PDB file of C-alpha atoms in Angstrom:
ATOM      1  CA  MET W   1       4.538 -11.370  -4.762  1.00 43.00           C
ATOM      2  CA  LYS W   2       6.203 -11.528  -1.791  1.00 40.00           C
ATOM      3  CA  LYS W   3       7.671  -8.036  -0.971  1.00 41.00           C
ATOM      4  CA  ILE W   4       4.080  -6.698  -1.856  1.00 41.00           C
ATOM      5  CA  LEU W   5       2.433  -8.956   0.405  1.00 41.00           C
ATOM      6  CA  ILE W   6       4.528  -7.889   3.154  1.00 36.00           C
ATOM      7  CA  VAL W   7       3.734  -4.081   2.840  1.00 41.00           C
ATOM      8  CA  LEU W   8       0.128  -4.796   2.626  1.00 39.00           C
ATOM      9  CA  LEU W   9      -0.319  -6.810   5.646  1.00 38.00           C
ATOM     10  CA  GLY W  10       2.512  -5.789   8.028  1.00 40.00           C
ATOM     11  CA  SER W  11       2.107  -7.959  11.392  1.00 35.00           C
ATOM     12  CA  LEU W  12      -1.760  -7.384  11.086  1.00 37.00           C
ATOM     13  CA  LEU W  13      -3.750 -10.348  11.195  1.00 32.00           C
ATOM     14  CA  ILE W  14      -6.358 -10.736   8.470  1.00 31.00           C
ATOM     15  CA  LEU W  15      -9.636 -11.786   9.032  1.00 29.00           C
ATOM     16  CA  GLY W  16      -9.759 -16.102   7.453  1.00 31.00           C
ATOM     17  CA  GLY W  17     -12.285 -17.837   9.663  1.00 31.00           C
ATOM     18  CA  CYS W  18     -14.323 -20.461   8.424  1.00 28.00           C
ATOM     19  CA  PHE W  19     -18.203 -20.457   8.312  1.00 27.00           C
ATOM     20  CA  GLN W  20     -20.765 -23.210   8.345  1.00 33.00           C
ATOM     21  CA  MET W  21     -22.428 -22.841   4.731  1.00 35.00           C
ATOM     22  CA  ASN W  22     -25.937 -22.288   5.946  1.00 44.00           C
ATOM     23  CA  GLU W  23     -25.063 -19.843   8.423  1.00 51.00           C
ATOM     24  CA  LYS W  24     -23.238 -17.126   6.002  1.00 54.00           C
ATOM     25  CA  THR W  25     -25.030 -13.498   6.088  1.00 60.00           C
ATOM     26  CA  GLU W  26     -24.324 -11.622   2.606  1.00 58.00           C
ATOM     27  CA  GLU W  27     -21.628  -9.838   4.191  1.00 60.00           C
ATOM     28  CA  GLU W  28     -19.575 -12.674   4.995  1.00 60.00           C
ATOM     29  CA  LYS W  29     -20.454 -13.924   1.628  1.00 54.00           C
ATOM     30  CA  GLU W  30     -19.163 -10.752  -0.156  1.00 63.00           C
ATOM     31  CA  GLN W  31     -16.033 -10.587   2.343  1.00 65.00           C
ATOM     32  CA  GLU W  32     -14.901 -14.327   1.326  1.00 71.00           C
ATOM     33  CA  GLY W  33     -15.719 -13.424  -2.505  1.00 91.00           C
ATOM     34  CA  THR W  34     -13.642 -12.237  -5.149  1.00 94.00           C
ATOM     35  CA  THR W  35     -13.942  -9.052  -7.629  1.00 96.00           C
ATOM     36  CA  PRO W  36     -12.636  -8.003 -10.592  1.00 96.00           C
ATOM     37  CA  VAL W  37      -9.701  -5.677 -10.104  1.00 97.00           C
ATOM     38  CA  GLN W  38     -11.187  -2.669 -12.344  1.00 97.00           C
ATOM     39  CA  ASP W  39     -14.634  -3.400  -9.740  1.00 97.00           C
ATOM     40  CA  TYR W  40     -12.622  -3.557  -6.740  1.00 97.00           C
ATOM     41  CA  VAL W  41     -12.894  -0.581  -4.334  1.00 96.00           C
ATOM     42  CA  GLY W  42     -12.949  -2.079  -0.936  1.00 96.00           C
ATOM     43  CA  GLN W  43     -15.900  -3.921  -0.706  1.00 94.00           C
ATOM     44  CA  GLY W  44     -15.400  -7.067   2.186  1.00 94.00           C
ATOM     45  CA  PHE W  45     -11.948  -5.418   3.354  1.00 96.00           C
ATOM     46  CA  SER W  46     -11.856  -6.992   7.180  1.00 95.00           C
ATOM     47  CA  PHE W  47      -9.464  -7.538   9.855  1.00 95.00           C
ATOM     48  CA  VAL W  48      -9.527 -10.337  12.385  1.00 92.00           C
ATOM     49  CA  ASP W  49     -12.656 -10.099  14.738  1.00 94.00           C
ATOM     50  CA  GLY W  50     -13.856  -7.031  13.309  1.00 95.00           C
ATOM     51  CA  ASP W  51     -17.310  -8.131  13.211  1.00 94.00           C
ATOM     52  CA  LYS W  52     -16.930  -8.232  17.164  1.00 94.00           C
ATOM     53  CA  SER W  53     -15.706  -4.594  17.047  1.00 94.00           C
ATOM     54  CA  ALA W  54     -17.802  -2.607  14.327  1.00 96.00           C
ATOM     55  CA  GLU W  55     -20.681  -1.473  16.482  1.00 95.00           C
ATOM     56  CA  ARG W  56     -18.542   0.347  18.632  1.00 94.00           C
ATOM     57  CA  VAL W  57     -16.394   1.137  15.934  1.00 96.00           C
ATOM     58  CA  LYS W  58     -19.157   2.794  14.264  1.00 96.00           C
ATOM     59  CA  LYS W  59     -20.552   4.660  17.745  1.00 95.00           C
ATOM     60  CA  HIS W  60     -17.150   6.208  18.045  1.00 96.00           C
ATOM     61  CA  GLU W  61     -15.525   6.502  14.936  1.00 97.00           C
ATOM     62  CA  GLU W  62     -15.062  10.638  14.859  1.00 97.00           C
ATOM     63  CA  GLU W  63     -13.053   9.780  17.975  1.00 97.00           C
ATOM     64  CA  ILE W  64     -11.082   7.091  16.610  1.00 98.00           C
ATOM     65  CA  LYS W  65     -10.452   9.102  13.445  1.00 98.00           C
ATOM     66  CA  GLN W  66      -9.345  11.895  15.497  1.00 98.00           C
ATOM     67  CA  GLU W  67      -6.938  10.230  17.186  1.00 98.00           C
ATOM     68  CA  ALA W  68      -5.087   8.387  14.360  1.00 98.00           C
ATOM     69  CA  ILE W  69      -4.572  12.056  12.669  1.00 98.00           C
ATOM     70  CA  ASN W  70      -3.633  13.188  16.351  1.00 98.00           C
ATOM     71  CA  TYR W  71      -0.814  10.322  16.475  1.00 98.00           C
ATOM     72  CA  MET W  72       0.726  11.161  12.760  1.00 98.00           C
ATOM     73  CA  LYS W  73       0.802  14.979  13.874  1.00 97.00           C
ATOM     74  CA  THR W  74       2.464  14.191  17.377  1.00 97.00           C
ATOM     75  CA  THR W  75       4.455  11.076  16.479  1.00 97.00           C
ATOM     76  CA  TYR W  76       5.544  12.045  12.756  1.00 97.00           C
ATOM     77  CA  LYS W  77       4.774  16.050  12.538  1.00 96.00           C
ATOM     78  CA  THR W  78       2.402  14.831   9.209  1.00 97.00           C
ATOM     79  CA  ASP W  79      -0.552  16.124   8.591  1.00 97.00           C
ATOM     80  CA  VAL W  80      -3.137  13.310   7.285  1.00 98.00           C
ATOM     81  CA  LYS W  81      -6.641  12.451   6.143  1.00 98.00           C
ATOM     82  CA  VAL W  82      -8.356   9.564   7.035  1.00 98.00           C
ATOM     83  CA  ASN W  83      -9.400   7.179   4.068  1.00 98.00           C
ATOM     84  CA  ASN W  84     -10.926   4.337   5.694  1.00 98.00           C
ATOM     85  CA  VAL W  85     -11.865   3.082   9.495  1.00 98.00           C
ATOM     86  CA  VAL W  86     -11.699  -0.556   9.644  1.00 98.00           C
ATOM     87  CA  PRO W  87     -12.994  -2.449  12.512  1.00 97.00           C
ATOM     88  CA  ALA W  88     -10.241  -4.960  13.872  1.00 97.00           C
ATOM     89  CA  ARG W  89     -10.126  -6.711  17.433  1.00 94.00           C
ATOM     90  CA  ASN W  90     -10.549  -4.711  20.058  1.00 94.00           C
ATOM     91  CA  GLY W  91     -10.345  -1.968  18.048  1.00 96.00           C
ATOM     92  CA  ALA W  92     -10.035  -0.498  14.746  1.00 98.00           C
ATOM     93  CA  VAL W  93      -7.496   0.026  11.669  1.00 98.00           C
ATOM     94  CA  VAL W  94      -7.210   3.703  10.435  1.00 98.00           C
ATOM     95  CA  ILE W  95      -5.865   4.053   6.602  1.00 98.00           C
ATOM     96  CA  VAL W  96      -4.717   7.501   6.398  1.00 98.00           C
ATOM     97  CA  GLU W  97      -3.046   9.438   3.484  1.00 98.00           C
ATOM     98  CA  SER W  98      -0.563  11.984   3.464  1.00 97.00           C
ATOM     99  CA  GLU W  99      -0.709  14.422   0.648  1.00 93.00           C
ATOM    100  CA  ALA W 100       1.574  17.416   1.601  1.00 92.00           C
ATOM    101  CA  PRO W 101       4.636  18.001   2.062  1.00 94.00           C
ATOM    102  CA  ILE W 102       4.716  14.344   1.053  1.00 97.00           C
ATOM    103  CA  GLN W 103       2.214  11.678  -0.400  1.00 97.00           C
ATOM    104  CA  PHE W 104       2.391   8.255   0.969  1.00 98.00           C
ATOM    105  CA  THR W 105      -1.210   6.036   2.933  1.00 98.00           C
ATOM    106  CA  THR W 106      -0.131   4.315   5.647  1.00 98.00           C
ATOM    107  CA  SER W 107      -2.208   2.672   9.052  1.00 98.00           C
ATOM    108  CA  VAL W 108      -2.722   3.744  12.650  1.00 98.00           C
ATOM    109  CA  ILE W 109      -4.121   0.901  15.300  1.00 98.00           C
ATOM    110  CA  VAL W 110      -6.748   2.470  17.738  1.00 98.00           C
ATOM    111  CA  LYS W 111      -7.777   0.321  20.364  1.00 96.00           C
ATOM    112  CA  PHE W 112     -10.505   0.383  22.520  1.00 95.00           C
ATOM    113  CA  VAL W 113      -9.202   0.436  26.511  1.00 93.00           C
ATOM    114  CA  LEU W 114      -9.652  -3.075  28.341  1.00 84.00           C
ATOM    115  CA  ASN W 115     -13.293  -2.541  30.653  1.00 79.00           C
ATOM    116  CA  LYS W 116     -13.798   0.180  29.620  1.00 77.00           C
ATOM    117  CA  LYS W 117     -16.006   0.206  26.342  1.00 70.00           C
ATOM    118  CA  ASP W 118     -16.432   3.620  25.749  1.00 79.00           C
ATOM    119  CA  GLU W 119     -12.884   4.687  25.745  1.00 92.00           C
ATOM    120  CA  ILE W 120     -10.477   4.507  23.033  1.00 95.00           C
ATOM    121  CA  ALA W 121      -6.572   4.572  23.942  1.00 95.00           C
ATOM    122  CA  SER W 122      -4.031   6.558  22.126  1.00 95.00           C
ATOM    123  CA  GLY W 123      -2.806   5.210  18.261  1.00 97.00           C
ATOM    124  CA  THR W 124      -0.173   3.783  17.603  1.00 97.00           C
ATOM    125  CA  SER W 125       1.423   1.607  14.796  1.00 97.00           C
ATOM    126  CA  ASP W 126       3.409  -1.863  13.890  1.00 96.00           C
ATOM    127  CA  GLU W 127       7.005  -1.248  13.933  1.00 95.00           C
ATOM    128  CA  GLY W 128       8.625   0.192  11.002  1.00 96.00           C
ATOM    129  CA  GLU W 129       5.254   1.078   9.096  1.00 97.00           C
ATOM    130  CA  VAL W 130       4.721   4.242   9.064  1.00 98.00           C
ATOM    131  CA  GLU W 131       8.522   5.042   8.759  1.00 98.00           C
ATOM    132  CA  GLN W 132       9.012   2.900   5.682  1.00 98.00           C
ATOM    133  CA  ALA W 133       5.828   4.628   4.314  1.00 98.00           C
ATOM    134  CA  ILE W 134       7.156   8.288   5.175  1.00 98.00           C
ATOM    135  CA  VAL W 135      10.798   7.597   3.452  1.00 98.00           C
ATOM    136  CA  GLY W 136       9.313   5.964   0.342  1.00 98.00           C
ATOM    137  CA  GLY W 137       6.919   9.880   0.168  1.00 98.00           C
ATOM    138  CA  LEU W 138      10.391  11.469   0.224  1.00 98.00           C
ATOM    139  CA  TYR W 139      11.615   9.230  -2.492  1.00 98.00           C
ATOM    140  CA  ALA W 140       8.966  10.182  -4.740  1.00 98.00           C
ATOM    141  CA  LYS W 141       9.426  13.678  -3.681  1.00 98.00           C
ATOM    142  CA  ALA W 142      13.042  13.450  -4.670  1.00 98.00           C
ATOM    143  CA  TYR W 143      12.687  12.033  -7.763  1.00 98.00           C
ATOM    144  CA  GLU W 144       8.993  13.594  -8.737  1.00 98.00           C
ATOM    145  CA  LYS W 145       9.857  13.796 -12.386  1.00 98.00           C
ATOM    146  CA  GLU W 146      11.184  10.337 -12.614  1.00 98.00           C
ATOM    147  CA  PHE W 147       7.941   8.546 -10.568  1.00 98.00           C
ATOM    148  CA  HIS W 148       5.507  11.035 -13.261  1.00 98.00           C
ATOM    149  CA  HIS W 149       7.496   9.103 -15.843  1.00 98.00           C
ATOM    150  CA  LEU W 150       7.072   5.753 -14.274  1.00 98.00           C
ATOM    151  CA  ASP W 151       3.438   6.395 -14.166  1.00 98.00           C
ATOM    152  CA  GLU W 152       2.575   7.155 -17.676  1.00 98.00           C
ATOM    153  CA  PHE W 153       5.142   4.598 -18.781  1.00 98.00           C
ATOM    154  CA  ALA W 154       3.449   1.692 -16.525  1.00 98.00           C
ATOM    155  CA  GLU W 155      -0.147   2.777 -18.201  1.00 98.00           C
ATOM    156  CA  GLN W 156       1.650   2.605 -21.912  1.00 98.00           C
ATOM    157  CA  LEU W 157       2.625  -1.084 -21.005  1.00 98.00           C
ATOM    158  CA  ALA W 158      -1.100  -1.696 -19.331  1.00 98.00           C
ATOM    159  CA  LYS W 159      -2.346  -0.113 -22.667  1.00 98.00           C
ATOM    160  CA  LYS W 160       0.048  -2.478 -24.818  1.00 98.00           C
ATOM    161  CA  TYR W 161      -0.865  -5.751 -23.342  1.00 98.00           C
ATOM    162  CA  ASP W 162      -4.123  -5.542 -22.907  1.00 97.00           C
ATOM    163  CA  LEU W 163      -3.372  -5.391 -19.144  1.00 98.00           C
ATOM    164  CA  GLU W 164      -5.480  -3.792 -15.625  1.00 98.00           C
ATOM    165  CA  GLY W 165      -4.247  -2.226 -12.610  1.00 98.00           C
ATOM    166  CA  TYR W 166      -5.367  -1.113  -9.013  1.00 98.00           C
ATOM    167  CA  THR W 167      -8.181   1.383  -8.633  1.00 97.00           C
ATOM    168  CA  GLU W 168      -7.729   4.429  -6.942  1.00 97.00           C
ATOM    169  CA  GLU W 169     -10.052   4.302  -3.974  1.00 97.00           C
ATOM    170  CA  ALA W 170      -9.026   0.559  -3.910  1.00 97.00           C
ATOM    171  CA  LEU W 171      -5.328   1.785  -3.198  1.00 97.00           C
ATOM    172  CA  ASP W 172      -7.041   4.436  -0.951  1.00 97.00           C
ATOM    173  CA  LYS W 173      -8.659   2.198   1.672  1.00 97.00           C
ATOM    174  CA  THR W 174      -7.331  -0.942   1.507  1.00 97.00           C
ATOM    175  CA  SER W 175      -3.449  -0.426   0.726  1.00 97.00           C
ATOM    176  CA  PRO W 176      -1.706   1.299   3.560  1.00 97.00           C
ATOM    177  CA  SER W 177       1.614   0.476   1.290  1.00 95.00           C
ATOM    178  CA  GLY W 178       3.228   3.827   1.715  1.00 97.00           C
ATOM    179  CA  TYR W 179       3.924   5.601  -1.761  1.00 98.00           C
ATOM    180  CA  GLN W 180       2.142   3.201  -4.746  1.00 97.00           C
ATOM    181  CA  GLY W 181       0.753   4.151  -7.886  1.00 97.00           C
ATOM    182  CA  LYS W 182      -1.979   2.085 -10.121  1.00 98.00           C
ATOM    183  CA  TYR W 183       0.846  -0.439 -11.426  1.00 98.00           C
ATOM    184  CA  TYR W 184       3.568  -0.494  -8.344  1.00 98.00           C
ATOM    185  CA  PHE W 185       4.096   0.082  -4.768  1.00 97.00           C
ATOM    186  CA  VAL W 186       7.804   1.309  -3.426  1.00 98.00           C
ATOM    187  CA  THR W 187       9.064  -0.874  -0.552  1.00 96.00           C
ATOM    188  CA  LEU W 188      12.143  -0.661   1.896  1.00 95.00           C
ATOM    189  CA  GLY W 189      13.935  -0.971   4.753  1.00 94.00           C
ATOM    190  CA  TYR W 190      13.570   2.567   6.644  1.00 95.00           C
ATOM    191  CA  LEU W 191      16.910   1.852   9.002  1.00 97.00           C
ATOM    192  CA  ASN W 192      18.595   1.708   5.530  1.00 97.00           C
ATOM    193  CA  TYR W 193      17.520   5.639   5.389  1.00 98.00           C
ATOM    194  CA  LEU W 194      17.732   6.786   8.505  1.00 98.00           C
ATOM    195  CA  SER W 195      20.030   9.805   7.464  1.00 98.00           C
ATOM    196  CA  VAL W 196      16.506  10.620   5.426  1.00 98.00           C
ATOM    197  CA  TYR W 197      14.287   9.619   7.824  1.00 98.00           C
ATOM    198  CA  ASN W 198      15.790  11.855  10.571  1.00 98.00           C
ATOM    199  CA  ALA W 199      16.197  14.910   8.338  1.00 98.00           C
ATOM    200  CA  TYR W 200      12.286  14.793   7.262  1.00 98.00           C
ATOM    201  CA  LEU W 201      11.170  14.608  11.158  1.00 97.00           C
ATOM    202  CA  ALA W 202      14.075  17.821  12.041  1.00 97.00           C
ATOM    203  CA  ASN W 203      12.140  19.521   8.779  1.00 97.00           C
ATOM    204  CA  PRO W 204       9.276  18.169   7.493  1.00 96.00           C
ATOM    205  CA  GLU W 205       9.846  21.049   4.306  1.00 96.00           C
ATOM    206  CA  ILE W 206      13.332  19.646   3.514  1.00 97.00           C
ATOM    207  CA  SER W 207      14.152  20.302   0.119  1.00 97.00           C
ATOM    208  CA  VAL W 208      14.502  18.128  -2.884  1.00 98.00           C
ATOM    209  CA  GLU W 209      18.225  18.947  -3.263  1.00 98.00           C
ATOM    210  CA  GLU W 210      18.747  17.556   0.406  1.00 98.00           C
ATOM    211  CA  LEU W 211      16.941  14.871  -0.062  1.00 98.00           C
ATOM    212  CA  ARG W 212      18.777  13.449  -3.384  1.00 98.00           C
ATOM    213  CA  SER W 213      21.768  14.202  -1.561  1.00 98.00           C
ATOM    214  CA  LEU W 214      20.733  12.205   1.565  1.00 98.00           C
ATOM    215  CA  PHE W 215      19.431   9.302  -0.518  1.00 98.00           C
ATOM    216  CA  ILE W 216      22.831   9.002  -1.919  1.00 97.00           C
ATOM    217  CA  LYS W 217      24.491   9.135   0.808  1.00 97.00           C
ATOM    218  CA  ASP W 218      22.454   6.138   2.461  1.00 97.00           C
ATOM    219  CA  ASP W 219      22.437   3.929  -0.894  1.00 97.00           C
ATOM    220  CA  PRO W 220      24.834   4.999  -3.065  1.00 95.00           C
ATOM    221  CA  THR W 221      23.937   2.167  -5.547  1.00 92.00           C
ATOM    222  CA  ASN W 222      19.814   2.274  -5.164  1.00 90.00           C
ATOM    223  CA  GLU W 223      20.218  -1.454  -4.406  1.00 89.00           C
ATOM    224  CA  LYS W 224      18.161  -1.381  -1.099  1.00 95.00           C
ATOM    225  CA  MET W 225      15.499   0.542  -2.893  1.00 97.00           C
ATOM    226  CA  SER W 226      12.415  -1.959  -3.998  1.00 97.00           C
ATOM    227  CA  ILE W 227       9.701  -1.102  -6.734  1.00 98.00           C
ATOM    228  CA  PRO W 228       7.677  -4.368  -7.503  1.00 98.00           C
ATOM    229  CA  MET W 229       4.973  -3.689 -10.344  1.00 98.00           C
ATOM    230  CA  ALA W 230       1.507  -5.238 -10.200  1.00 98.00           C
ATOM    231  CA  PHE W 231      -0.228  -5.989 -13.279  1.00 98.00           C
ATOM    232  CA  PHE W 232      -3.608  -7.788 -14.052  1.00 98.00           C
ATOM    233  CA  SER W 233      -4.963  -9.441 -17.098  1.00 97.00           C
ATOM    234  CA  LYS W 234      -8.240  -8.601 -18.285  1.00 95.00           C
ATOM    235  CA  GLU W 235      -9.375 -12.035 -18.238  1.00 92.00           C
ATOM    236  CA  ASP W 236      -9.706 -14.406 -15.174  1.00 90.00           C
ATOM    237  CA  LYS W 237      -7.052 -16.680 -16.103  1.00 93.00           C
ATOM    238  CA  LEU W 238      -3.365 -16.035 -16.022  1.00 96.00           C
ATOM    239  CA  PRO W 239      -1.748 -14.555 -19.405  1.00 96.00           C
ATOM    240  CA  LYS W 240       1.549 -16.971 -21.116  1.00 96.00           C
ATOM    241  CA  GLN W 241       5.021 -16.318 -19.102  1.00 98.00           C
ATOM    242  CA  LYS W 242       6.323 -14.651 -22.565  1.00 98.00           C
ATOM    243  CA  VAL W 243       3.724 -11.491 -21.671  1.00 98.00           C
ATOM    244  CA  ALA W 244       5.918 -10.797 -18.403  1.00 98.00           C
ATOM    245  CA  ASN W 245       9.462 -11.357 -20.062  1.00 98.00           C
ATOM    246  CA  ASP W 246       8.278  -8.847 -22.452  1.00 98.00           C
ATOM    247  CA  LEU W 247       7.531  -6.248 -19.983  1.00 98.00           C
ATOM    248  CA  ALA W 248      10.617  -6.971 -18.135  1.00 98.00           C
ATOM    249  CA  LYS W 249      12.868  -6.314 -21.570  1.00 98.00           C
ATOM    250  CA  GLU W 250      10.801  -2.944 -21.915  1.00 98.00           C
ATOM    251  CA  LEU W 251      11.442  -1.736 -18.461  1.00 98.00           C
ATOM    252  CA  ARG W 252      15.396  -2.610 -18.980  1.00 97.00           C
ATOM    253  CA  GLN W 253      15.083  -0.423 -21.836  1.00 97.00           C
ATOM    254  CA  GLU W 254      13.050   2.643 -20.696  1.00 98.00           C
ATOM    255  CA  GLN W 255      15.223   4.811 -19.707  1.00 97.00           C
ATOM    256  CA  GLY W 256      14.695   8.226 -16.630  1.00 97.00           C
ATOM    257  CA  LEU W 257      13.027   5.547 -14.686  1.00 98.00           C
ATOM    258  CA  PRO W 258      13.259   6.101 -10.631  1.00 98.00           C
ATOM    259  CA  LYS W 259      16.489   3.749 -10.075  1.00 97.00           C
ATOM    260  CA  GLY W 260      15.879   0.459  -7.645  1.00 97.00           C
ATOM    261  CA  SER W 261      15.330  -3.136  -8.161  1.00 97.00           C
ATOM    262  CA  TYR W 262      11.800  -3.535  -9.785  1.00 98.00           C
ATOM    263  CA  ASP W 263       9.849  -6.813 -10.082  1.00 97.00           C
ATOM    264  CA  ILE W 264       7.064  -7.876 -12.597  1.00 98.00           C
ATOM    265  CA  SER W 265       4.117  -9.523 -11.739  1.00 98.00           C
ATOM    266  CA  ILE W 266       1.025 -10.795 -13.814  1.00 98.00           C
ATOM    267  CA  PHE W 267      -2.274 -11.906 -11.758  1.00 98.00           C
ATOM    268  CA  LYS W 268      -5.563 -12.774 -13.286  1.00 97.00           C
ATOM    269  CA  ASN W 269      -8.116 -10.666 -12.919  1.00 97.00           C
ATOM    270  CA  SER W 270      -9.473 -11.451  -9.011  1.00 95.00           C
ATOM    271  CA  ILE W 271      -9.094  -9.600  -6.147  1.00 96.00           C
ATOM    272  CA  VAL W 272     -10.034 -11.777  -2.517  1.00 95.00           C
ATOM    273  CA  ASN W 273     -12.211  -9.212  -0.746  1.00 95.00           C
ATOM    274  CA  ARG W 274     -11.331  -9.723   3.072  1.00 94.00           C
ATOM    275  CA  VAL W 275      -7.630  -8.883   1.940  1.00 94.00           C
ATOM    276  CA  GLY W 276      -7.701  -6.778  -1.006  1.00 95.00           C
ATOM    277  CA  LEU W 277      -4.769  -8.867  -2.749  1.00 95.00           C
ATOM    278  CA  PRO W 278      -4.566 -10.739  -5.840  1.00 95.00           C
ATOM    279  CA  ASP W 279      -6.356 -14.392  -5.917  1.00 86.00           C
ATOM    280  CA  GLY W 280      -4.287 -16.609  -7.337  1.00 79.00           C
ATOM    281  CA  GLU W 281      -0.646 -17.738  -9.077  1.00 90.00           C
ATOM    282  CA  ASN W 282       1.213 -15.450 -11.148  1.00 97.00           C
ATOM    283  CA  VAL W 283       4.025 -15.142 -14.037  1.00 97.00           C
ATOM    284  CA  SER W 284       6.723 -12.880 -13.071  1.00 97.00           C
ATOM    285  CA  VAL W 285       9.619 -11.606 -13.804  1.00 97.00           C
ATOM    286  CA  ASP W 286      12.334 -10.757 -10.701  1.00 95.00           C
ATOM    287  CA  GLY W 287      15.355  -8.440  -9.731  1.00 93.00           C
ATOM    288  CA  ILE W 288      15.233  -6.192 -12.841  1.00 96.00           C
ATOM    289  CA  ILE W 289      17.683  -3.266 -11.584  1.00 95.00           C
ATOM    290  CA  LYS W 290      17.495   0.005 -12.809  1.00 94.00           C
TER     291      LYS W 290
END
């Protein structure tokens, strides 16, 4: 699941320290533990040294939220709402969501000013993270009918093969991964879609027709667009490889889906709380071109 991991984590460092068994608090146990995917709603999700700044983040949470909102509006001409504020090293990671004119989730970093413990700095973000989220949202806008079909098709596969997907709350609070659904993520290198991205900044209300033309211009064969799909077993064990193979076969045969390169992964039913990612190995099929 390399592509999904890259998108979910970016260059942010995830908390992973070691603790003495007799010194663990209940909160630390929750962070280090795992949860069935259908019950995971963001519990224990954390970043490096978040415990050291948690009190200050709580005190200045409203200021931090507003700075993240201002950053997205000023830098990307996009209105967002805040889904989660997660304490991190000397600041917070703010997970935000845009719903109009395009839908995507991403993150903004808001730090405290050094030597001024009650003053926050301007928002910032990891290089390319917001940009790729925007382009993914634009792709979903340009091909809304196809993505609606993908949502329905993925749900049908999950029911047929007795599989689970992420909860909406988990995606909202812990997955700043651009455009995403219960069973998939849209991943891309935004530098491959500069015509699309620049057109959005020039006019956030850009039409569907113009978006389609620009996507075709930037990526005529859709080979640069990737849509990894992630399913979970209903039990805390991996299914047989045949299940992934059967999913891939049905995906290849299905018509009317968004164009791109698909990977399918099936994980056991376990999410690592502190990172919001699957626990353990998977059975998978890569490189399905639609």
